Amino acid sequence: MEYQQILEDIKTEIQPLLGKGRVADYIPPLAAASPYRFAMVLRMVDGKLFQVGEARESFSIQSIGKVFALTLAMSLDGDAIWERVGREPSGSAFNSMAQLEMERGIPRNPLINAGALVLVDMILSHARSSEDLLLDFVRRSAGKSSIGYDFVVANAERATGYRNRAVANLLKSFGNLNNDADQVLDAYFRLCSLSMNCEELTAAFMYLANGGLSPSGEIIATARQVKRVNSVMLTCGVYDEAGDYAYRVGLPAKSGVGGGVIAVMPGKFVAAVWSPGLSEKGNSLAGTMALELLTTKTALSIF
Ligand code: DON
């Protein structure tokens, strides 16, 4: 298949969407991003790489990082994680609090903010002082030790993250955080601030397409964990747009309010897209269209 030509065609076809949508402005440094930017990278399980646009431009991966937290928490705590977080789509916004109150502090799933805060709490409970298990995990899965946090973004979110602070305190009040709420929030904001480009993202998530193996052949997750993480992404990865995504794209995917989206075709490829203009639900507009065009033009989806 002519993957490079397919990506070039996609880049042409998404042009009318560039500049559309809203850039996330509730985290001040993200408000400056131009909605005209675009990148798309396709990494095949055999290592071949295809790319268009600004594939090496780093951006804030935001909620995409929740997938790393889920995989790591699964390997640290196994099935016990499901006593503290559900695995059903929430059907509501990623930062919604109403459901959490109604469901007595058990987040609907690990990929909404409340769920990710619980995962980060689980991970913190395993770390010795100053150890950063999440950053080590991301660097290992991407095979790149230079990947790091953007502290300008993390500090800005800490200063303005009133809703996340409320969610963390609600979790604590229900006894679903073991560590100090501020400590959990700091680790969560750092995770969201990870700065990566599309090329690095496809490497970091290759384990989900390749039976748990990183591009350098390191074991990142078991086959069973890979199946489970992909399933949770399919049903919960793009919040209350999960149904539309499954319909249009047909792949497990995870988005972030920085405008990035990763999508996984098990056994075949990982795709990463970036364009900061977001839909009402907080997912990249051009990025979603690019993924829909990819699975349509290649006729490769999980269905
Ligand atoms: O906690 C927040 O609101 C952000 N750090 C992450 C939100 C996010 O990326 C949701 N994704 N679409």
mmCIF file of C-alpha atoms in Angstrom, residues 26-190:
data_model
loop_
_atom_site.group_PDB
_atom_site.id
_atom_site.type_symbol
_atom_site.label_atom_id
_atom_site.label_comp_id
_atom_site.label_asym_id
_atom_site.label_seq_id
_atom_site.Cartn_x
_atom_site.Cartn_y
_atom_site.Cartn_z
ATOM 1 C CA TYR A 26 -8.177 26.763 30.300
ATOM 2 C CA ILE A 27 -4.490 25.835 30.588
ATOM 3 C CA PRO A 28 -2.881 29.217 29.747
ATOM 4 C CA PRO A 29 0.243 28.039 27.827
ATOM 5 C CA LEU A 30 -1.954 25.903 25.530
ATOM 6 C CA ALA A 31 -4.033 28.934 24.518
ATOM 7 C CA ALA A 32 -1.119 30.200 22.419
ATOM 8 C CA ALA A 33 -1.121 27.191 20.055
ATOM 9 C CA SER A 34 -2.071 27.881 16.445
ATOM 10 C CA PRO A 35 -5.051 25.844 15.163
ATOM 11 C CA TYR A 36 -3.389 25.853 11.717
ATOM 12 C CA ARG A 37 -0.709 23.368 12.735
ATOM 13 C CA PHE A 38 -0.878 19.748 11.655
ATOM 14 C CA ALA A 39 1.173 16.574 11.804
ATOM 15 C CA MET A 40 0.501 12.923 11.115
ATOM 16 C CA VAL A 41 2.795 9.926 11.579
ATOM 17 C CA LEU A 42 2.187 6.286 10.819
ATOM 18 C CA ARG A 43 4.550 3.716 12.343
ATOM 19 C CA MET A 44 4.137 0.157 11.129
ATOM 20 C CA VAL A 45 4.934 -2.818 13.387
ATOM 21 C CA ASP A 46 7.814 -3.688 11.049
ATOM 22 C CA GLY A 47 9.394 -0.305 11.888
ATOM 23 C CA LYS A 48 8.533 1.572 8.668
ATOM 24 C CA LEU A 49 7.663 5.199 9.270
ATOM 25 C CA PHE A 50 5.537 7.531 7.157
ATOM 26 C CA GLN A 51 4.882 11.160 8.021
ATOM 27 C CA VAL A 52 3.436 14.479 6.847
ATOM 28 C CA GLY A 53 3.379 17.934 8.407
ATOM 29 C CA GLU A 54 5.213 18.892 11.580
ATOM 30 C CA ALA A 55 5.996 15.377 12.735
ATOM 31 C CA ARG A 56 8.917 16.452 14.924
ATOM 32 C CA GLU A 57 7.221 19.417 16.585
ATOM 33 C CA SER A 58 6.697 18.725 20.285
ATOM 34 C CA PHE A 59 3.405 19.521 21.961
ATOM 35 C CA SER A 60 1.704 18.898 25.275
ATOM 36 C CA ILE A 61 0.303 15.374 25.140
ATOM 37 C CA GLN A 62 -2.195 16.056 27.972
ATOM 38 C CA SER A 63 -4.698 13.215 28.437
ATOM 39 C CA ILE A 64 -2.891 10.877 26.046
ATOM 40 C CA GLY A 65 -0.562 10.243 29.009
ATOM 41 C CA LYS A 66 -3.416 8.565 30.879
ATOM 42 C CA VAL A 67 -2.821 5.467 28.744
ATOM 43 C CA PHE A 68 0.726 5.175 30.124
ATOM 44 C CA ALA A 69 -0.685 5.493 33.644
ATOM 45 C CA LEU A 70 -3.257 2.761 32.946
ATOM 46 C CA THR A 71 -0.673 0.335 31.561
ATOM 47 C CA LEU A 72 1.746 0.955 34.411
ATOM 48 C CA ALA A 73 -0.939 0.690 37.123
ATOM 49 C CA MET A 74 -2.109 -2.586 35.556
ATOM 50 C CA SER A 75 1.371 -4.064 35.779
ATOM 51 C CA LEU A 76 1.910 -2.801 39.327
ATOM 52 C CA ASP A 77 -1.461 -3.693 40.873
ATOM 53 C CA GLY A 78 -3.113 -6.161 38.458
ATOM 54 C CA ASP A 79 -6.858 -6.659 38.757
ATOM 55 C CA ALA A 80 -6.963 -4.801 42.076
ATOM 56 C CA ILE A 81 -7.152 -1.522 40.113
ATOM 57 C CA TRP A 82 -10.766 -2.352 39.194
ATOM 58 C CA GLU A 83 -11.798 -2.127 42.840
ATOM 59 C CA ARG A 84 -11.078 1.601 42.686
ATOM 60 C CA VAL A 85 -12.017 2.555 39.114
ATOM 61 C CA GLY A 86 -14.655 1.310 36.660
ATOM 62 C CA ARG A 87 -14.346 0.504 32.964
ATOM 63 C CA GLU A 88 -17.536 1.848 31.449
ATOM 64 C CA PRO A 89 -17.797 4.869 29.140
ATOM 65 C CA SER A 90 -18.809 7.924 31.130
ATOM 66 C CA GLY A 91 -20.954 9.602 28.479
ATOM 67 C CA SER A 92 -19.958 12.891 30.067
ATOM 68 C CA ALA A 93 -17.130 15.402 29.882
ATOM 69 C CA PHE A 94 -13.611 14.343 30.843
ATOM 70 C CA ASN A 95 -13.607 16.678 33.854
ATOM 71 C CA SER A 96 -17.196 16.094 35.001
ATOM 72 C CA MET A 97 -17.817 15.790 38.739
ATOM 73 C CA ALA A 98 -21.534 14.966 38.973
ATOM 74 C CA GLN A 99 -21.084 11.263 38.203
ATOM 75 C CA LEU A 100 -18.243 10.914 40.692
ATOM 76 C CA GLU A 101 -20.433 12.240 43.491
ATOM 77 C CA MET A 102 -23.356 9.989 42.494
ATOM 78 C CA GLU A 103 -21.116 6.924 42.225
ATOM 79 C CA ARG A 104 -19.468 7.508 45.591
ATOM 80 C CA GLY A 105 -15.950 8.313 44.473
ATOM 81 C CA ILE A 106 -15.431 5.432 42.024
ATOM 82 C CA PRO A 107 -14.558 7.021 38.656
ATOM 83 C CA ARG A 108 -16.397 5.549 35.656
ATOM 84 C CA ASN A 109 -13.173 4.682 33.851
ATOM 85 C CA PRO A 110 -9.394 5.236 33.997
ATOM 86 C CA LEU A 111 -9.272 7.715 31.108
ATOM 87 C CA ILE A 112 -11.406 10.526 32.541
ATOM 88 C CA ASN A 113 -9.583 12.918 34.864
ATOM 89 C CA ALA A 114 -10.964 11.346 38.060
ATOM 90 C CA GLY A 115 -9.895 7.870 36.922
ATOM 91 C CA ALA A 116 -6.410 9.015 35.974
ATOM 92 C CA LEU A 117 -5.978 10.696 39.372
ATOM 93 C CA VAL A 118 -6.729 7.347 41.014
ATOM 94 C CA LEU A 119 -4.199 5.582 38.748
ATOM 95 C CA VAL A 120 -1.535 8.163 39.563
ATOM 96 C CA ASP A 121 -2.276 7.614 43.261
ATOM 97 C CA MET A 122 -1.760 3.840 42.805
ATOM 98 C CA ILE A 123 1.549 4.426 41.017
ATOM 99 C CA LEU A 124 2.802 6.896 43.638
ATOM 100 C CA SER A 125 2.217 4.250 46.306
ATOM 101 C CA HIS A 126 4.846 2.069 44.625
ATOM 102 C CA ALA A 127 7.540 4.711 44.160
ATOM 103 C CA ARG A 128 10.369 5.270 46.592
ATOM 104 C CA SER A 129 11.207 8.909 47.340
ATOM 105 C CA SER A 130 12.000 11.012 44.248
ATOM 106 C CA GLU A 131 11.543 7.958 42.009
ATOM 107 C CA ASP A 132 9.364 8.755 38.975
ATOM 108 C CA LEU A 133 7.933 5.470 37.745
ATOM 109 C CA LEU A 134 5.730 7.164 35.123
ATOM 110 C CA LEU A 135 8.524 9.073 33.418
ATOM 111 C CA ASP A 136 10.722 5.965 33.436
ATOM 112 C CA PHE A 137 7.880 3.982 31.880
ATOM 113 C CA VAL A 138 7.306 6.516 29.077
ATOM 114 C CA ARG A 139 11.015 6.778 28.284
ATOM 115 C CA ARG A 140 11.332 2.999 28.192
ATOM 116 C CA SER A 141 8.303 2.478 25.953
ATOM 117 C CA ALA A 142 9.447 5.202 23.541
ATOM 118 C CA GLY A 143 13.085 4.130 23.758
ATOM 119 C CA LYS A 144 14.061 7.754 24.351
ATOM 120 C CA SER A 145 15.563 9.040 27.589
ATOM 121 C CA SER A 146 15.261 12.700 26.556
ATOM 122 C CA ILE A 147 11.449 12.745 26.840
ATOM 123 C CA GLY A 148 10.459 15.013 29.718
ATOM 124 C CA TYR A 149 7.872 17.187 31.364
ATOM 125 C CA ASP A 150 7.097 20.765 30.381
ATOM 126 C CA PHE A 151 7.116 22.443 33.779
ATOM 127 C CA VAL A 152 5.705 25.689 32.395
ATOM 128 C CA VAL A 153 2.571 23.762 31.389
ATOM 129 C CA ALA A 154 2.489 21.687 34.597
ATOM 130 C CA ASN A 155 2.850 24.764 36.821
ATOM 131 C CA ALA A 156 0.232 26.700 34.850
ATOM 132 C CA GLU A 157 -2.203 23.846 35.235
ATOM 133 C CA ARG A 158 -1.447 23.553 38.910
ATOM 134 C CA ALA A 159 -2.197 27.275 39.290
ATOM 135 C CA THR A 160 -5.487 27.127 37.396
ATOM 136 C CA GLY A 161 -6.647 23.524 37.891
ATOM 137 C CA TYR A 162 -9.547 24.287 40.215
ATOM 138 C CA ARG A 163 -11.750 21.551 38.838
ATOM 139 C CA ASN A 164 -9.073 18.858 39.056
ATOM 140 C CA ARG A 165 -8.361 19.978 42.614
ATOM 141 C CA ALA A 166 -12.067 19.604 43.394
ATOM 142 C CA VAL A 167 -12.107 16.126 41.810
ATOM 143 C CA ALA A 168 -9.034 15.046 43.803
ATOM 144 C CA ASN A 169 -10.590 16.282 47.029
ATOM 145 C CA LEU A 170 -13.852 14.508 46.251
ATOM 146 C CA LEU A 171 -11.895 11.284 45.639
ATOM 147 C CA LYS A 172 -10.060 11.790 48.918
ATOM 148 C CA SER A 173 -13.313 12.410 50.776
ATOM 149 C CA PHE A 174 -14.595 9.054 49.537
ATOM 150 C CA GLY A 175 -11.362 7.355 50.640
ATOM 151 C CA ASN A 176 -10.230 6.676 47.049
ATOM 152 C CA LEU A 177 -6.820 8.383 47.286
ATOM 153 C CA ASN A 178 -4.151 6.921 49.564
ATOM 154 C CA ASN A 179 -1.596 9.677 49.076
ATOM 155 C CA ASP A 180 -1.876 13.365 49.799
ATOM 156 C CA ALA A 181 -4.262 14.985 47.272
ATOM 157 C CA ASP A 182 -1.762 17.745 46.359
ATOM 158 C CA GLN A 183 0.966 15.192 45.752
ATOM 159 C CA VAL A 184 -1.351 13.219 43.451
ATOM 160 C CA LEU A 185 -2.390 16.388 41.602
ATOM 161 C CA ASP A 186 1.245 17.410 41.055
ATOM 162 C CA ALA A 187 2.095 14.003 39.582
ATOM 163 C CA TYR A 188 -1.058 14.130 37.423
ATOM 164 C CA PHE A 189 -0.269 17.629 36.079
ATOM 165 C CA ARG A 190 3.280 16.527 35.281
#
